[in-house]
Structure formats: C-alpha cells, structure tokens
Amino acid sequence: AAAPQADAPPLPIDTVRIVAAMPHDRTAFTQGLLIHDSVLYESTGQRGASEVRRVDLATGRVRARAALAAHEFGEGIAAHGRTLFSVTW
C-alpha cells in the first residue's frame, strides 16, 4: 500500500448532532441499512439467522423479512433502482 503523502491536507472532521431518535429492535445485529421513502431497509448478520428486513421507520415494526440461507452471513445491502441487493459471505 502507498504511504500517505506528507503534504496532503488534513481530512475534514464534522461534528454530529442527533436530530431524532427512532425505535429499533435492539436484538438486531445490524450490518447494513438504508432509508428510502420513509422506510428502513436493514440487513442483519447472525450465524444461521441473518435476514433482510423492511421496517416502518416511525414505529420500528418489521413489516417484511426475508431469511438468508443458514450458511450465508448477512453483511450489508445496496439498492440499484427498484432492486435491493444483499451482500453476504
């Protein structure tokens, strides 16, 4: 790997401000998430129990879920158009 350049400008650091808190399943091992049209799409990772969920953003209620095969570990999700892709290992 290339060494960082000594004359490179420092990376900008922004402060974080919490503007809202939403209910969420505290037992979910969230690996990836995205929000589209006020709906939370979430990928969870847990050996033998990974899934992709569609969650109501306002209530935290799981509206739909798709279990991954037991041998797949959910890592993340990505959207392209109207298609949601599950990233696994």
Short mmCIF file of N, CA and C in Angstrom, two decimals, residues 1-46:
data_model
loop_
_atom_site.label_atom_id
_atom_site.label_comp_id
_atom_site.label_asym_id
_atom_site.label_seq_id
_atom_site.Cartn_x
_atom_site.Cartn_y
_atom_site.Cartn_z
N ALA A 1 0.84 -1.19 0.00
CA ALA A 1 0.00 0.00 0.00
C ALA A 1 0.88 1.24 0.00
N ALA A 2 0.37 2.28 -0.63
CA ALA A 2 1.11 3.54 -0.70
C ALA A 2 1.07 4.26 0.65
N ALA A 3 2.17 4.89 0.98
CA ALA A 3 2.23 5.67 2.22
C ALA A 3 1.48 6.98 2.04
N PRO A 4 0.87 7.49 3.10
CA PRO A 4 0.17 8.78 2.98
C PRO A 4 1.15 9.89 2.60
N GLN A 5 0.67 10.84 1.83
CA GLN A 5 1.52 11.95 1.43
C GLN A 5 1.66 12.94 2.58
N ALA A 6 2.88 13.37 2.80
CA ALA A 6 3.13 14.29 3.90
C ALA A 6 2.47 15.64 3.67
N ASP A 7 2.31 16.05 2.41
CA ASP A 7 1.75 17.37 2.13
C ASP A 7 0.23 17.32 1.89
N ALA A 8 -0.39 16.17 2.13
CA ALA A 8 -1.84 16.06 1.93
C ALA A 8 -2.58 16.87 2.99
N PRO A 9 -3.66 17.57 2.61
CA PRO A 9 -4.41 18.34 3.60
C PRO A 9 -5.08 17.40 4.60
N PRO A 10 -5.29 17.86 5.82
CA PRO A 10 -5.96 17.02 6.81
C PRO A 10 -7.40 16.73 6.39
N LEU A 11 -7.89 15.59 6.79
CA LEU A 11 -9.28 15.25 6.49
C LEU A 11 -10.22 16.12 7.31
N PRO A 12 -11.31 16.57 6.70
CA PRO A 12 -12.26 17.38 7.47
C PRO A 12 -12.99 16.52 8.49
N ILE A 13 -13.24 17.09 9.64
CA ILE A 13 -13.97 16.39 10.69
C ILE A 13 -15.18 17.26 11.04
N ASP A 14 -16.35 16.68 10.89
CA ASP A 14 -17.58 17.39 11.22
C ASP A 14 -18.09 16.93 12.58
N THR A 15 -18.85 17.76 13.20
CA THR A 15 -19.49 17.38 14.45
C THR A 15 -20.81 16.68 14.13
N VAL A 16 -21.28 15.91 15.05
CA VAL A 16 -22.53 15.17 14.89
C VAL A 16 -23.58 15.77 15.80
N ARG A 17 -24.77 15.91 15.24
CA ARG A 17 -25.89 16.42 16.03
C ARG A 17 -27.06 15.47 15.82
N ILE A 18 -27.57 14.89 16.89
CA ILE A 18 -28.72 13.99 16.80
C ILE A 18 -29.97 14.84 16.63
N VAL A 19 -30.72 14.58 15.57
CA VAL A 19 -31.93 15.36 15.31
C VAL A 19 -33.20 14.57 15.60
N ALA A 20 -33.09 13.24 15.72
CA ALA A 20 -34.26 12.43 16.03
C ALA A 20 -33.79 11.05 16.48
N ALA A 21 -34.60 10.39 17.24
CA ALA A 21 -34.35 9.01 17.65
C ALA A 21 -35.56 8.19 17.22
N MET A 22 -35.30 7.04 16.61
CA MET A 22 -36.36 6.18 16.12
C MET A 22 -36.32 4.85 16.86
N PRO A 23 -37.49 4.23 17.07
CA PRO A 23 -37.49 2.92 17.73
C PRO A 23 -36.84 1.87 16.82
N HIS A 24 -36.16 0.90 17.45
CA HIS A 24 -35.46 -0.13 16.68
C HIS A 24 -35.31 -1.39 17.53
N ASP A 25 -35.32 -2.53 16.87
CA ASP A 25 -35.12 -3.82 17.52
C ASP A 25 -33.69 -3.89 18.07
N ARG A 26 -33.55 -3.86 19.37
CA ARG A 26 -32.22 -3.84 19.98
C ARG A 26 -31.51 -5.19 19.88
N THR A 27 -32.22 -6.24 19.50
CA THR A 27 -31.59 -7.55 19.35
C THR A 27 -31.05 -7.77 17.94
N ALA A 28 -31.33 -6.85 17.02
CA ALA A 28 -30.86 -6.99 15.64
C ALA A 28 -29.38 -6.66 15.55
N PHE A 29 -28.63 -7.53 14.88
CA PHE A 29 -27.22 -7.27 14.63
C PHE A 29 -27.13 -6.58 13.28
N THR A 30 -27.38 -5.28 13.28
CA THR A 30 -27.44 -4.52 12.03
C THR A 30 -26.09 -4.51 11.35
N GLN A 31 -26.09 -4.90 10.08
CA GLN A 31 -24.89 -4.90 9.26
C GLN A 31 -24.96 -3.84 8.17
N GLY A 32 -26.16 -3.55 7.72
CA GLY A 32 -26.34 -2.56 6.67
C GLY A 32 -27.74 -2.00 6.74
N LEU A 33 -27.88 -0.74 6.35
CA LEU A 33 -29.22 -0.16 6.32
C LEU A 33 -29.26 0.99 5.33
N LEU A 34 -30.47 1.23 4.86
CA LEU A 34 -30.71 2.40 4.04
C LEU A 34 -32.15 2.82 4.23
N ILE A 35 -32.41 4.08 3.99
CA ILE A 35 -33.76 4.62 4.13
C ILE A 35 -34.19 5.14 2.77
N HIS A 36 -35.41 4.74 2.37
CA HIS A 36 -35.98 5.19 1.10
C HIS A 36 -37.48 5.36 1.30
N ASP A 37 -38.00 6.53 0.97
CA ASP A 37 -39.44 6.83 1.12
C ASP A 37 -39.95 6.51 2.52
N SER A 38 -39.22 6.93 3.53
CA SER A 38 -39.58 6.76 4.94
C SER A 38 -39.68 5.30 5.37
N VAL A 39 -39.00 4.42 4.64
CA VAL A 39 -38.94 3.01 5.01
C VAL A 39 -37.48 2.65 5.23
N LEU A 40 -37.22 1.94 6.32
CA LEU A 40 -35.88 1.48 6.64
C LEU A 40 -35.71 0.06 6.11
N TYR A 41 -34.67 -0.15 5.31
CA TYR A 41 -34.29 -1.48 4.86
C TYR A 41 -33.04 -1.85 5.63
N GLU A 42 -33.06 -3.03 6.24
CA GLU A 42 -31.98 -3.41 7.14
C GLU A 42 -31.50 -4.82 6.86
N SER A 43 -30.20 -5.00 6.87
CA SER A 43 -29.59 -6.31 6.77
C SER A 43 -29.02 -6.66 8.14
N THR A 44 -29.38 -7.85 8.63
CA THR A 44 -28.84 -8.28 9.91
C THR A 44 -27.92 -9.46 9.68
N GLY A 45 -26.91 -9.56 10.50
CA GLY A 45 -25.96 -10.66 10.38
C GLY A 45 -25.87 -11.43 11.68
N GLN A 46 -26.15 -12.70 11.59
CA GLN A 46 -26.02 -13.60 12.73
C GLN A 46 -25.94 -15.01 12.16
#
